[in-house]
CSV table of C-alpha atoms in Angstrom, one decimal:
chain,number,residue,atom,x,y,z
B,197,MET,CA,-2.5,-8.6,1.5
B,198,PRO,CA,-5.9,-8.2,3.0
B,199,ARG,CA,-6.2,-5.9,6.3
B,200,SER,CA,-9.1,-5.1,8.6
B,201,TRP,CA,-11.0,-1.8,8.6
B,202,ASN,CA,-8.4,0.6,9.9
B,203,ILE,CA,-4.7,0.9,9.3
B,204,PRO,CA,-2.6,-0.2,11.2
B,205,GLY,CA,-4.4,-3.4,12.0
B,206,PRO,CA,-4.2,-7.2,12.1
B,207,ARG,CA,-3.2,-9.0,8.9
B,208,THR,CA,-6.7,-10.0,7.9
B,209,TRP,CA,-7.4,-8.3,4.9
B,210,GLY,CA,-9.6,-8.8,1.8
B,211,VAL,CA,-9.7,-5.1,1.0
B,212,ALA,CA,-10.4,-2.6,-1.7
B,213,ALA,CA,-9.6,0.9,-3.1
B,214,ALA,CA,-12.3,3.7,-2.6
B,215,SER,CA,-13.1,6.9,-4.3
B,216,ALA,CA,-16.2,8.3,-2.5
B,217,VAL,CA,-18.5,8.3,0.4
B,218,LEU,CA,-22.2,7.8,0.7
B,219,LEU,CA,-24.0,9.4,3.6
B,220,LEU,CA,-27.0,11.5,3.0
B,221,CYS,CA,-27.3,14.4,5.4
B,222,THR,CA,-30.3,15.4,7.5
B,223,ALA,CA,-33.1,17.0,5.3
B,224,GLN,CA,-33.4,20.6,5.9
B,225,ALA,CA,-36.3,22.6,4.9
B,226,SER,CA,-35.8,25.3,2.3
B,227,PRO,CA,-37.2,28.9,2.7
B,228,ALA,CA,-40.0,27.6,0.5
B,229,GLY,CA,-40.6,24.6,2.7
B,230,ALA,CA,-39.1,21.9,0.4
B,231,ALA,CA,-36.8,19.3,1.8
B,232,THR,CA,-33.2,19.2,0.4
B,233,THR,CA,-30.4,16.9,1.1
B,234,ALA,CA,-26.6,17.3,0.8
B,235,LEU,CA,-24.2,14.6,-0.6
B,236,PRO,CA,-21.0,13.9,1.4
B,237,LEU,CA,-17.8,14.9,-0.1
B,238,CYS,CA,-16.0,12.2,-2.2
B,239,PRO,CA,-13.2,10.4,-0.4
B,240,THR,CA,-9.6,10.1,-1.2
B,241,VAL,CA,-9.4,6.5,-2.4
B,242,PHE,CA,-6.2,4.5,-1.7
B,243,GLY,CA,-5.8,1.6,-4.2
B,244,HIS,CA,-4.1,-1.5,-3.2
B,245,GLY,CA,-3.3,-4.5,-5.5
B,246,GLY,CA,-5.3,-7.6,-4.4
B,247,TYR,CA,-3.3,-10.7,-3.1
B,248,PRO,CA,-4.8,-14.1,-2.9
B,249,THR,CA,-6.3,-15.1,0.5
B,250,GLY,CA,-6.7,-18.7,-0.1
B,251,ALA,CA,-4.1,-21.8,0.2
B,252,ASN,CA,-0.7,-21.3,-1.2
B,253,PRO,CA,-1.2,-17.6,-2.3
B,254,TRP,CA,2.1,-17.0,-3.7
B,255,ASP,CA,1.3,-19.6,-6.5
B,256,ARG,CA,-1.6,-17.6,-7.7
B,257,ASP,CA,-0.4,-14.1,-7.1
B,258,GLN,CA,-0.5,-11.9,-10.2
B,259,VAL,CA,1.7,-9.2,-8.7
B,260,ARG,CA,-0.9,-6.5,-8.9
B,261,GLN,CA,0.7,-4.4,-6.3
B,262,PRO,CA,1.3,-0.7,-7.3
B,263,ASN,CA,5.0,-1.1,-6.5
B,264,ASN,CA,6.1,0.4,-9.9
B,265,PRO,CA,5.2,3.4,-12.2
B,266,LYS,CA,2.8,1.3,-14.3
B,267,GLY,CA,1.0,0.2,-11.3
B,268,LEU,CA,0.7,3.7,-10.1
B,269,ALA,CA,-0.7,4.9,-13.5
B,270,GLN,CA,-3.2,2.2,-13.5
B,271,GLN,CA,-4.5,3.1,-10.1
B,272,LYS,CA,-4.7,6.9,-11.0
B,273,SER,CA,-6.6,6.0,-14.1
B,274,TRP,CA,-9.2,4.1,-12.0
B,275,GLY,CA,-9.7,7.3,-9.8
B,276,ALA,CA,-7.1,6.7,-6.8
B,277,GLY,CA,-5.9,9.7,-5.1
B,278,GLY,CA,-3.5,7.5,-3.1
B,279,VAL,CA,-1.9,4.0,-3.1
B,280,GLU,CA,-0.9,1.4,-0.6
B,281,ALA,CA,2.5,-0.3,-1.5
B,282,ASP,CA,5.2,-2.3,0.2
B,283,LEU,CA,8.7,-1.5,1.4
B,284,GLN,CA,11.3,-4.2,1.7
B,285,LEU,CA,15.0,-4.1,2.4
B,286,THR,CA,17.7,-5.9,0.7
B,287,ARG,CA,20.4,-7.8,2.8
B,288,ASP,CA,21.8,-6.0,5.7
B,289,GLY,CA,19.4,-3.1,4.9
B,290,THR,CA,21.7,-1.9,1.9
B,291,LYS,CA,18.7,-0.7,-0.2
B,292,GLY,CA,15.0,0.0,0.4
B,293,VAL,CA,12.9,-1.4,-2.5
B,294,MET,CA,9.2,-1.7,-3.4
B,295,TRP,CA,8.2,-5.3,-3.4
B,296,HIS,CA,5.5,-7.2,-1.8
B,297,ASN,CA,6.6,-10.8,-1.5
B,298,THR,CA,9.1,-12.3,1.0
B,299,THR,CA,10.9,-13.9,-1.9
B,300,THR,CA,11.5,-12.9,-5.5
B,301,ASN,CA,8.7,-15.2,-6.6
B,302,GLY,CA,7.2,-13.4,-9.5
B,303,LEU,CA,10.5,-12.0,-10.7
B,304,THR,CA,12.9,-13.2,-13.2
B,305,GLY,CA,16.1,-15.1,-11.9
B,306,THR,CA,16.4,-17.6,-9.2
B,307,ARG,CA,14.0,-17.5,-6.3
B,308,LYS,CA,15.5,-16.2,-3.0
B,309,ALA,CA,14.6,-14.3,0.0
B,310,ILE,CA,14.8,-10.5,-0.6
B,311,THR,CA,16.7,-10.3,2.6
B,312,GLU,CA,19.4,-12.6,1.2
B,313,LEU,CA,20.0,-10.5,-1.9
B,314,TRP,CA,22.2,-7.6,-2.4
B,315,TRP,CA,20.7,-4.8,-4.6
B,316,ALA,CA,23.5,-4.3,-7.0
B,317,THR,CA,26.3,-6.9,-6.2
B,318,GLY,CA,26.5,-10.5,-7.2
B,319,ALA,CA,25.1,-12.7,-9.8
B,320,ASP,CA,21.7,-12.9,-8.0
B,321,GLN,CA,21.3,-9.2,-7.4
B,322,LEU,CA,17.9,-7.7,-7.2
B,323,LYS,CA,18.4,-4.7,-9.4
B,324,GLY,CA,17.4,-5.4,-12.9
B,325,ARG,CA,15.0,-8.3,-12.3
B,326,THR,CA,11.6,-8.0,-14.0
B,327,ILE,CA,8.1,-9.2,-13.2
B,328,THR,CA,7.1,-12.4,-15.1
B,329,ARG,CA,3.3,-12.4,-14.8
B,330,GLY,CA,0.2,-10.4,-14.4
B,331,PRO,CA,-0.6,-6.9,-15.7
B,332,TYR,CA,2.8,-5.4,-14.9
B,333,THR,CA,4.8,-8.1,-16.6
B,334,GLY,CA,8.1,-6.6,-17.7
B,335,GLU,CA,8.3,-3.9,-15.1
B,336,THR,CA,11.5,-4.0,-12.9
B,337,VAL,CA,12.0,-3.6,-9.1
B,338,TYR,CA,12.3,0.2,-8.1
B,339,THR,CA,14.0,1.7,-5.1
B,340,PHE,CA,12.1,3.5,-2.3
B,341,ARG,CA,13.2,6.9,-3.6
B,342,GLU,CA,12.5,6.2,-7.3
B,343,TRP,CA,8.9,5.0,-6.4
B,344,LEU,CA,8.2,8.0,-4.1
B,345,ASP,CA,9.2,10.3,-6.9
B,346,SER,CA,6.9,8.4,-9.4
B,347,ALA,CA,3.9,8.7,-7.0
B,348,LYS,CA,4.5,12.3,-6.5
B,349,SER,CA,4.6,13.1,-10.5
B,350,LYS,CA,1.3,11.4,-10.6
B,351,ASN,CA,-0.1,13.4,-7.7
B,352,LEU,CA,-0.8,10.2,-5.6
B,353,THR,CA,-0.4,10.0,-1.8
B,354,PRO,CA,1.8,7.0,-0.8
B,355,LEU,CA,0.8,4.8,2.1
B,356,VAL,CA,3.8,2.7,2.6
B,357,GLU,CA,3.7,-0.7,4.4
B,358,LEU,CA,7.1,-1.6,6.0
B,359,LYS,CA,7.3,-5.4,5.6
B,360,GLY,CA,8.1,-7.5,8.5
B,361,GLU,CA,10.9,-9.2,6.6
B,362,ALA,CA,12.9,-6.1,7.1
B,363,GLU,CA,13.6,-7.1,10.7
B,364,GLN,CA,16.5,-8.9,9.3
B,365,SER,CA,18.4,-5.6,9.1
B,366,LEU,CA,16.2,-3.1,11.1
B,367,LEU,CA,16.5,-5.1,14.4
B,368,ASN,CA,19.9,-6.6,13.6
B,369,SER,CA,22.3,-7.0,16.5
B,370,ASP,CA,25.1,-5.0,14.7
B,371,SER,CA,24.3,-1.5,15.0
B,372,ALA,CA,26.1,-0.5,12.0
B,373,ILE,CA,23.7,-2.5,10.0
B,374,ARG,CA,20.7,-1.3,12.0
B,375,GLU,CA,21.5,2.4,11.4
B,376,ARG,CA,22.3,1.8,7.6
B,377,ALA,CA,18.9,0.1,7.3
B,378,TRP,CA,16.9,2.8,9.2
B,379,ALA,CA,18.5,5.3,7.0
B,380,GLU,CA,17.0,3.5,4.0
B,381,VAL,CA,13.4,4.0,5.4
B,382,ILE,CA,13.6,7.3,7.1
B,383,ALA,CA,16.0,9.4,4.8
B,384,PRO,CA,13.8,9.2,1.6
B,385,ILE,CA,10.7,10.5,3.5
B,386,SER,CA,12.6,13.3,5.1
B,387,GLU,CA,14.1,14.3,1.9
B,388,ARG,CA,10.6,14.7,0.4
B,389,ILE,CA,8.2,15.6,3.2
B,390,ALA,CA,8.3,19.3,2.6
B,391,SER,CA,6.7,18.9,-0.8
B,392,GLN,CA,5.1,15.5,-0.7
B,393,LYS,CA,2.4,13.8,1.7
B,394,ILE,CA,3.8,10.5,2.9
B,395,MET,CA,2.3,7.9,5.4
B,396,ILE,CA,4.0,4.8,6.7
B,397,TYR,CA,3.0,1.9,8.9
B,398,THR,CA,3.8,-1.7,9.6
B,399,HIS,CA,1.8,-4.8,10.8
B,400,ASP,CA,5.0,-6.1,12.4
B,401,THR,CA,4.7,-6.0,16.2
B,402,ALA,CA,8.3,-5.9,16.8
B,403,LEU,CA,9.0,-3.3,14.2
B,404,LYS,CA,6.2,-1.0,15.2
B,405,PRO,CA,7.5,0.5,18.4
B,406,GLU,CA,10.9,1.3,16.8
B,407,LEU,CA,9.3,2.6,13.6
B,408,ASP,CA,7.2,5.0,15.6
B,409,LYS,CA,10.1,6.1,17.8
B,410,ARG,CA,12.4,6.8,14.9
B,411,ILE,CA,9.8,8.5,12.7
B,412,LYS,CA,8.9,10.8,15.7
B,413,ALA,CA,12.6,11.5,16.3
B,414,ALA,CA,13.1,12.6,12.7
B,415,GLY,CA,10.2,15.1,13.0
B,416,LEU,CA,7.9,13.0,10.8
B,417,SER,CA,5.0,12.3,13.2
B,418,ALA,CA,2.4,13.3,10.7
B,419,THR,CA,3.3,10.2,8.5
B,420,LEU,CA,1.8,8.1,11.3
B,421,THR,CA,-1.6,9.7,11.2
B,422,GLY,CA,-4.6,10.2,8.8
B,423,HIS,CA,-4.4,6.7,7.3
B,424,PRO,CA,-7.4,5.4,5.3
B,425,SER,CA,-10.0,2.8,6.6
B,426,TRP,CA,-10.1,-0.4,4.6
B,427,VAL,CA,-13.7,-0.9,3.4
B,428,ASP,CA,-13.8,-4.1,1.5
B,429,GLY,CA,-15.9,-6.8,2.9
B,430,ILE,CA,-14.5,-9.9,1.0
B,431,GLY,CA,-11.1,-11.3,0.4
B,432,TRP,CA,-9.2,-11.2,-2.8
B,433,GLU,CA,-8.7,-14.2,-5.0
B,434,GLU,CA,-7.4,-15.1,-8.5
B,435,PRO,CA,-9.5,-14.6,-10.7
B,436,PRO,CA,-10.9,-11.6,-8.6
B,437,PRO,CA,-14.2,-12.1,-7.1
B,438,ALA,CA,-17.1,-10.0,-8.2
B,439,ALA,CA,-17.0,-6.6,-6.6
B,440,SER,CA,-20.6,-6.8,-5.7
B,441,GLY,CA,-19.6,-8.9,-2.7
B,442,ASN,CA,-18.3,-5.6,-1.2
B,443,TYR,CA,-21.4,-3.5,-1.8
B,444,ALA,CA,-23.0,-4.1,1.7
B,445,SER,CA,-19.6,-3.3,3.3
B,446,TRP,CA,-19.1,-0.2,1.3
B,447,GLN,CA,-22.4,1.0,2.1
B,448,ALA,CA,-21.9,0.4,5.9
B,449,ALA,CA,-18.6,2.3,5.5
B,450,TRP,CA,-20.1,5.3,3.7
B,451,THR,CA,-22.9,5.5,6.4
B,452,ARG,CA,-20.2,5.6,9.1
B,453,LEU,CA,-17.5,7.6,7.5
B,454,GLY,CA,-19.2,10.1,5.1
B,455,SER,CA,-18.8,13.7,5.8
B,456,THR,CA,-20.1,17.0,4.0
B,457,THR,CA,-17.1,18.9,5.5
B,458,ALA,CA,-14.1,16.7,4.9
B,459,SER,CA,-12.9,14.2,2.3
B,460,VAL,CA,-12.2,11.0,4.2
B,461,PRO,CA,-9.5,8.5,3.1
B,462,VAL,CA,-10.6,5.0,2.2
B,463,ALA,CA,-8.7,2.0,0.9
B,464,THR,CA,-9.6,-0.8,-1.3
B,465,SER,CA,-8.4,-3.6,-3.7
B,466,TRP,CA,-11.3,-2.9,-6.0
B,467,THR,CA,-10.4,0.8,-7.0
B,468,LYS,CA,-12.1,0.9,-10.3
B,469,ASP,CA,-15.1,-0.8,-9.1
B,470,LEU,CA,-15.4,1.3,-6.0
B,471,THR,CA,-15.0,4.6,-7.8
B,472,THR,CA,-17.7,3.5,-10.3
B,473,TRP,CA,-20.1,2.5,-7.4
B,474,LEU,CA,-19.6,5.8,-5.7
B,475,GLN,CA,-20.8,7.8,-8.8
B,476,GLY,CA,-23.7,10.0,-7.8
B,477,LYS,CA,-23.3,9.1,-4.1
B,478,CYS,CA,-20.8,12.1,-3.3
B,479,VAL,CA,-19.6,15.3,-4.6
């Protein structure tokens, strides 16, 4: 779903993936007196799968989010160095899974809220369901651990959005449910952080203080910093709007963020278009 310029921020995105930054440095005279300029370093682009911004978006959603290995591979092929994707929890926090919708809309089987389903128990279990439309049709739902491992194998940095629906278990009145649920969020990161860069955030105002507290208590404070700036200027729709609607916003972002000493992180829903637009504008 679309966001504002910086993560974390309000739920107002129409955003896109980025791959380079445009900011010409101040001209400096060479020994011979000729003026030279230096291009900024290309950014690390975080790709996100666009989600419709109009009325009834779930009816038009094409499940473009890189919550599965096929989606990760496509983002990589478009020039992404990172991805933004979505962490949900099944009923009572029994399994962390990568899925963006509140319900199983876009998956096989009966439509139910993710928080009402067990991962691998019952006739309506979530495990084994597959995507029914869009570019990743046939892909299944992956656990948080499986997805992190796939991102690492593709050398992509994960930016994980903890979805607000997970309040069902993470803020449950039953302490056993709460602790089990938080373990599904924290443990997969703790197990991998020594060898894999991972970042996490949430837009949910009730979850955010608890997420920050528990992440810091686990010694994972670095996962809360260094997040990319969203640089898109228009909202996603289906079919996707022309990327040219973002050009002014992208240019303004590069002017503000570009650096000749650091590769800044930026995020977009138009990954392929942004990386193409940046060609020749960074090194």
